[in-house]
Amino acid sequence: MKFKKKLRRICDYWGWRLRHPGAPYEQYYVHRVLAKLKGGHGHPAIGPTARPLRSRSELLDFLLKYSVRPSDLVIDYGCGSLRLAPPLIAFLEPGKYWGMDLAQEFLDLGLSHLDPQLARDKRPRLDVIAPEVIERARAEGPRFIVSWHVCSKVPENRFDAYLGNIVRMMTPGSVALIHFPETEARRKLTGLAWAIPRSLFVETLPRLNPAVTCEFGAVVEGVVDGIRQSYAILRHP
Ligand SMILES: C[S@@+](CC[C@H](N)C(=O)[O-])C[C@H]1O[C@@H](n2cnc3c(N)ncnc32)[C@H](O)[C@@H]1O
């Protein structure tokens, strides 16, 4: 990153932090993305200019590998503006898709671009992440939790909180699939994104729920610039 750009990012963060001394980091992410959208700059993953990196049906395709059924309750944790959700919503029975994200604005954008007939027929549930939402989801026993292109946006000191919410929603028999860019050691990719080593999952999980097991798979094969596109497979026995 160029020096000037780096300096601007640092000033932006600390200016925001001074204005919001008690706010969690996640609100800074929201602030940055909303500023981009309101400034007329498109965002690659959120809003009208969002495009999938690979396929629009990637979430559904991965869940099918784990034998998802239309009657399963699926949580899309960090669903953004539903970029990858429509094929999954169409597959699931009404009310079985539950998207969660940091900001109501992102969810509203998603709903405004969803086919109205699909929205009417399948009644996707959309909520801003909050402790009571996590508890409500846990009480309903989701069979799957997917979190795609989200983990990379989580800084080191918020990883426990992020993974903690996912693990909290898991009940016996549930499976969580978490995409992350994988490197040998934690590496900053952009101002708002990091690649992490898989060991972070292995070290963190016992603190959250020692019963939950963890394996890893490849979203795509191969390594580019030292980065793998991996996903963690968490299982609650
Ligand atoms: C790159 S977008 C991906 C959205 C969607 N999963 C997709 O693939 O289209 C990242 C999303 O993660 C959400 N996010 C960032 N940090 C998060 C956190 N700590 N917990 C939950 N969601 C988070 C953001 O609000 C944003 O909607």
GROMACS .gro file of C-alpha atoms and ligand atoms in nm:
model
  264
    1MET     CA    1   0.000   0.000   0.000
    2LYS     CA    2   0.128   0.348  -0.089
    3PHE     CA    3   0.249   0.561   0.204
    4LYS     CA    4  -0.012   0.837   0.151
    5LYS     CA    5  -0.297   0.587   0.133
    6LYS     CA    6  -0.169   0.414   0.446
    7LEU     CA    7  -0.152   0.745   0.631
    8ARG     CA    8  -0.506   0.835   0.518
    9ARG     CA    9  -0.634   0.498   0.646
   10ILE     CA   10  -0.465   0.545   0.983
   11CYS     CA   11  -0.606   0.899   1.019
   12ASP     CA   12  -0.952   0.778   0.915
   13TYR     CA   13  -0.947   0.501   1.176
   14TRP     CA   14  -0.823   0.717   1.463
   15GLY     CA   15  -1.058   1.003   1.368
   16TRP     CA   16  -1.347   0.755   1.384
   17ARG     CA   17  -1.216   0.604   1.705
   18LEU     CA   18  -1.204   0.946   1.875
   19ARG     CA   19  -1.565   1.010   1.771
   20HIS     CA   20  -1.674   0.661   1.883
   21PRO     CA   21  -1.452   0.573   2.180
   22GLY     CA   22  -1.666   0.283   2.307
   23ALA     CA   23  -1.783   0.134   1.978
   24PRO     CA   24  -1.672  -0.216   1.876
   25TYR     CA   25  -1.439  -0.241   1.572
   26GLU     CA   26  -1.723  -0.395   1.367
   27GLN     CA   27  -1.890  -0.053   1.355
   28TYR     CA   28  -1.579   0.089   1.191
   29TYR     CA   29  -1.611  -0.170   0.913
   30VAL     CA   30  -1.974  -0.064   0.863
   31HIS     CA   31  -1.873   0.305   0.862
   32ARG     CA   32  -1.609   0.242   0.594
   33VAL     CA   33  -1.837   0.040   0.368
   34LEU     CA   34  -2.128   0.286   0.403
   35ALA     CA   35  -1.895   0.579   0.329
   36LYS     CA   36  -1.786   0.399   0.013
   37LEU     CA   37  -2.143   0.327  -0.095
   38LYS     CA   38  -2.270   0.678  -0.012
   39GLY     CA   39  -1.972   0.829  -0.196
   40GLY     CA   40  -2.092   0.654  -0.510
   41HIS     CA   41  -1.796   0.416  -0.516
   42GLY     CA   42  -1.923   0.068  -0.561
   43HIS     CA   43  -1.826  -0.208  -0.322
   44PRO     CA   44  -1.724  -0.547  -0.465
   45ALA     CA   45  -1.923  -0.746  -0.208
   46ILE     CA   46  -2.202  -0.522  -0.081
   47GLY     CA   47  -2.474  -0.328  -0.260
   48PRO     CA   48  -2.573  -0.297  -0.625
   49THR     CA   49  -2.220  -0.342  -0.764
   50ALA     CA   50  -2.152  -0.663  -0.566
   51ARG     CA   51  -2.039  -0.956  -0.782
   52PRO     CA   52  -1.948  -1.308  -0.673
   53LEU     CA   53  -1.578  -1.395  -0.695
   54ARG     CA   54  -1.662  -1.735  -0.837
   55SER     CA   55  -2.026  -1.844  -0.862
   56ARG     CA   56  -2.352  -1.696  -0.729
   57SER     CA   57  -2.448  -2.042  -0.610
   58GLU     CA   58  -2.123  -2.107  -0.419
   59LEU     CA   59  -2.293  -2.117  -0.077
   60LEU     CA   60  -2.557  -2.363  -0.192
   61ASP     CA   61  -2.298  -2.570  -0.381
   62PHE     CA   62  -2.086  -2.610  -0.067
   63LEU     CA   63  -2.383  -2.688   0.152
   64LEU     CA   64  -2.495  -2.955  -0.096
   65LYS     CA   65  -2.159  -3.128  -0.043
   66TYR     CA   66  -2.267  -3.158   0.322
   67SER     CA   67  -2.612  -3.293   0.224
   68VAL     CA   68  -2.819  -2.986   0.308
   69ARG     CA   69  -3.193  -3.051   0.280
   70PRO     CA   70  -3.468  -2.796   0.201
   71SER     CA   71  -3.608  -2.842   0.551
   72ASP     CA   72  -3.277  -2.750   0.724
   73LEU     CA   73  -3.244  -2.419   0.904
   74VAL     CA   74  -2.937  -2.240   0.762
   75ILE     CA   75  -2.773  -1.932   0.915
   76ASP     CA   76  -2.575  -1.710   0.675
   77TYR     CA   77  -2.352  -1.532   0.929
   78GLY     CA   78  -2.223  -1.207   0.777
   79CYS     CA   79  -2.463  -1.230   0.481
   80GLY     CA   80  -2.398  -0.869   0.375
   81SER     CA   81  -2.646  -0.767   0.106
   82LEU     CA   82  -2.725  -1.128   0.009
   83ARG     CA   83  -2.474  -1.149  -0.277
   84LEU     CA   84  -2.454  -1.530  -0.254
   85ALA     CA   85  -2.790  -1.596  -0.091
   86PRO     CA   86  -3.060  -1.614  -0.366
   87PRO     CA   87  -2.987  -1.971  -0.489
   88LEU     CA   88  -2.979  -2.091  -0.127
   89ILE     CA   89  -3.302  -1.906  -0.039
   90ALA     CA   90  -3.466  -2.062  -0.347
   91PHE     CA   91  -3.352  -2.412  -0.243
   92LEU     CA   92  -3.464  -2.393   0.119
   93GLU     CA   93  -3.822  -2.414   0.247
   94PRO     CA   94  -3.990  -2.087   0.354
   95GLY     CA   95  -3.835  -1.931   0.665
   96LYS     CA   96  -3.532  -2.163   0.664
   97TYR     CA   97  -3.278  -1.909   0.538
   98TRP     CA   98  -3.164  -1.677   0.816
   99GLY     CA   99  -2.917  -1.403   0.721
  100MET     CA  100  -2.735  -1.207   0.990
  101ASP     CA  101  -2.507  -0.909   0.953
  102LEU     CA  102  -2.365  -0.608   1.133
  103ALA     CA  103  -2.580  -0.338   0.974
  104GLN     CA  104  -2.948  -0.304   0.891
  105GLU     CA  105  -2.843  -0.094   0.588
  106PHE     CA  106  -2.668  -0.397   0.433
  107LEU     CA  107  -2.970  -0.622   0.495
  108ASP     CA  108  -3.207  -0.360   0.349
  109LEU     CA  109  -2.991  -0.334   0.037
  110GLY     CA  110  -3.005  -0.711   0.002
  111LEU     CA  111  -3.381  -0.725   0.037
  112SER     CA  112  -3.431  -0.441  -0.210
  113HIS     CA  113  -3.243  -0.637  -0.476
  114LEU     CA  114  -3.399  -0.975  -0.404
  115ASP     CA  115  -3.659  -1.098  -0.653
  116PRO     CA  116  -3.989  -0.993  -0.486
  117GLN     CA  117  -4.155  -1.324  -0.575
  118LEU     CA  118  -3.868  -1.518  -0.413
  119ALA     CA  119  -3.890  -1.296  -0.104
  120ARG     CA  120  -4.267  -1.351  -0.080
  121ASP     CA  121  -4.247  -1.727  -0.138
  122LYS     CA  122  -3.946  -1.804   0.083
  123ARG     CA  123  -3.969  -1.534   0.353
  124PRO     CA  124  -3.595  -1.511   0.430
  125ARG     CA  125  -3.525  -1.404   0.787
  126LEU     CA  126  -3.279  -1.116   0.824
  127ASP     CA  127  -3.141  -0.981   1.149
  128VAL     CA  128  -2.871  -0.749   1.277
  129ILE     CA  129  -2.631  -0.951   1.491
  130ALA     CA  130  -2.701  -0.909   1.864
  131PRO     CA  131  -2.677  -1.141   2.165
  132GLU     CA  132  -3.054  -1.201   2.171
  133VAL     CA  133  -3.051  -1.294   1.800
  134ILE     CA  134  -2.772  -1.546   1.859
  135GLU     CA  135  -2.967  -1.697   2.151
  136ARG     CA  136  -3.287  -1.716   1.945
  137ALA     CA  137  -3.100  -1.892   1.665
  138ARG     CA  138  -2.941  -2.135   1.909
  139ALA     CA  139  -3.286  -2.219   2.051
  140GLU     CA  140  -3.403  -2.315   1.699
  141GLY     CA  141  -3.105  -2.548   1.647
  142PRO     CA  142  -2.976  -2.454   1.299
  143ARG     CA  143  -2.834  -2.751   1.110
  144PHE     CA  144  -2.585  -2.532   0.920
  145ILE     CA  145  -2.407  -2.203   0.978
  146VAL     CA  146  -2.213  -2.063   0.683
  147SER     CA  147  -1.985  -1.761   0.700
  148TRP     CA  148  -1.835  -1.676   0.363
  149HIS     CA  149  -1.586  -1.393   0.301
  150VAL     CA  150  -1.644  -1.270   0.657
  151CYS     CA  151  -1.365  -1.414   0.873
  152SER     CA  152  -1.107  -1.214   0.676
  153LYS     CA  153  -1.273  -0.891   0.796
  154VAL     CA  154  -1.225  -0.977   1.162
  155PRO     CA  155  -0.922  -0.828   1.339
  156GLU     CA  156  -0.720  -1.041   1.580
  157ASN     CA  157  -0.877  -0.903   1.898
  158ARG     CA  158  -1.233  -0.971   1.771
  159PHE     CA  159  -1.174  -1.328   1.649
  160ASP     CA  160  -1.298  -1.488   1.975
  161ALA     CA  161  -1.618  -1.283   1.959
  162TYR     CA  162  -1.675  -1.374   1.591
  163LEU     CA  163  -1.609  -1.745   1.629
  164GLY     CA  164  -1.783  -1.739   1.969
  165ASN     CA  165  -2.113  -1.632   1.813
  166ILE     CA  166  -2.091  -1.906   1.551
  167VAL     CA  167  -2.006  -2.175   1.807
  168ARG     CA  168  -2.280  -2.046   2.041
  169MET     CA  169  -2.542  -2.113   1.772
  170MET     CA  170  -2.424  -2.472   1.728
  171THR     CA  171  -2.618  -2.756   1.890
  172PRO     CA  172  -2.565  -3.135   1.859
  173GLY     CA  173  -2.553  -3.235   1.492
  174SER     CA  174  -2.489  -2.887   1.354
  175VAL     CA  175  -2.210  -2.802   1.111
  176ALA     CA  176  -2.045  -2.462   1.053
  177LEU     CA  177  -1.853  -2.381   0.733
  178ILE     CA  178  -1.626  -2.077   0.759
  179HIS     CA  179  -1.432  -1.945   0.460
  180PHE     CA  180  -1.098  -1.775   0.530
  181PRO     CA  181  -0.790  -1.676   0.331
  182GLU     CA  182  -0.516  -1.892   0.481
  183THR     CA  183  -0.150  -1.800   0.530
  184GLU     CA  184   0.126  -1.950   0.744
  185ALA     CA  185   0.123  -1.640   0.967
  186ARG     CA  186  -0.137  -1.364   1.007
  187ARG     CA  187  -0.103  -1.120   0.717
  188LYS     CA  188  -0.278  -0.790   0.639
  189LEU     CA  189  -0.424  -0.805   0.288
  190THR     CA  190  -0.595  -0.464   0.266
  191GLY     CA  191  -0.699  -0.190   0.510
  192LEU     CA  192  -0.995  -0.405   0.617
  193ALA     CA  193  -0.885  -0.764   0.551
  194TRP     CA  194  -0.644  -1.021   0.691
  195ALA     CA  195  -0.537  -1.374   0.605
  196ILE     CA  196  -0.489  -1.605   0.904
  197PRO     CA  197  -0.328  -1.939   0.985
  198ARG     CA  198  -0.559  -2.236   1.044
  199SER     CA  199  -0.399  -2.283   1.384
  200LEU     CA  200  -0.605  -1.987   1.508
  201PHE     CA  201  -0.921  -2.202   1.486
  202VAL     CA  202  -0.752  -2.496   1.654
  203GLU     CA  203  -0.625  -2.278   1.940
  204THR     CA  204  -0.947  -2.079   1.989
  205LEU     CA  205  -1.211  -2.354   1.972
  206PRO     CA  206  -1.130  -2.534   2.300
  207ARG     CA  207  -1.190  -2.205   2.486
  208LEU     CA  208  -1.531  -2.165   2.323
  209ASN     CA  209  -1.661  -2.522   2.326
  210PRO     CA  210  -1.419  -2.814   2.362
  211ALA     CA  211  -1.677  -3.055   2.216
  212VAL     CA  212  -1.672  -2.886   1.874
  213THR     CA  213  -1.429  -3.046   1.627
  214CYS     CA  214  -1.253  -2.873   1.340
  215GLU     CA  215  -1.125  -2.986   1.000
  216PHE     CA  216  -1.027  -2.788   0.692
  217GLY     CA  217  -1.106  -2.798   0.322
  218ALA     CA  218  -1.014  -2.601   0.010
  219VAL     CA  219  -1.261  -2.355  -0.144
  220VAL     CA  220  -1.036  -2.361  -0.451
  221GLU     CA  221  -0.722  -2.566  -0.498
  222GLY     CA  222  -0.384  -2.399  -0.511
  223VAL     CA  223  -0.187  -2.118  -0.353
  224VAL     CA  224  -0.167  -1.763  -0.492
  225ASP     CA  225   0.093  -1.530  -0.345
  226GLY     CA  226   0.120  -1.756  -0.040
  227ILE     CA  227  -0.257  -1.749   0.020
  228ARG     CA  228  -0.495  -2.044   0.008
  229GLN     CA  229  -0.873  -2.005  -0.007
  230SER     CA  230  -0.970  -2.244   0.271
  231TYR     CA  231  -1.267  -2.317   0.491
  232ALA     CA  232  -1.300  -2.452   0.840
  233ILE     CA  233  -1.554  -2.729   0.899
  234LEU     CA  234  -1.679  -2.721   1.257
  235ARG     CA  235  -1.892  -3.005   1.387
  236HIS     CA  236  -2.090  -3.027   1.706
  237PRO     CA  237  -2.110  -3.399   1.791
  238LIG     C1  238  -1.712  -0.914   0.206
  238LIG     S1  239  -1.869  -0.906   0.281
  238LIG     C2  240  -1.930  -1.069   0.246
  238LIG     C3  241  -2.079  -1.077   0.252
  238LIG     C4  242  -2.136  -1.213   0.212
  238LIG     N1  243  -2.099  -1.317   0.302
  238LIG     C5  244  -2.091  -1.246   0.071
  238LIG     O1  245  -2.003  -1.332   0.052
  238LIG     O2  246  -2.141  -1.182  -0.019
  238LIG     C6  247  -1.826  -0.922   0.453
  238LIG     C7  248  -1.947  -0.914   0.544
  238LIG     O3  249  -1.907  -0.954   0.674
  238LIG     C8  250  -1.970  -0.872   0.768
  238LIG     N2  251  -1.885  -0.874   0.888
  238LIG     C9  252  -1.765  -0.813   0.905
  238LIG     N3  253  -1.718  -0.839   1.029
  238LIG    C10  254  -1.809  -0.920   1.089
  238LIG    C11  255  -1.817  -0.981   1.217
  238LIG     N4  256  -1.722  -0.964   1.307
  238LIG     N5  257  -1.923  -1.057   1.243
  238LIG    C12  258  -2.021  -1.075   1.150
  238LIG     N6  259  -2.020  -1.019   1.027
  238LIG    C13  260  -1.915  -0.942   0.998
  238LIG    C14  261  -1.979  -0.737   0.702
  238LIG     O4  262  -2.078  -0.653   0.755
  238LIG    C15  263  -2.005  -0.775   0.557
  238LIG     O5  264  -2.140  -0.778   0.526
   0.00000   0.00000   0.00000
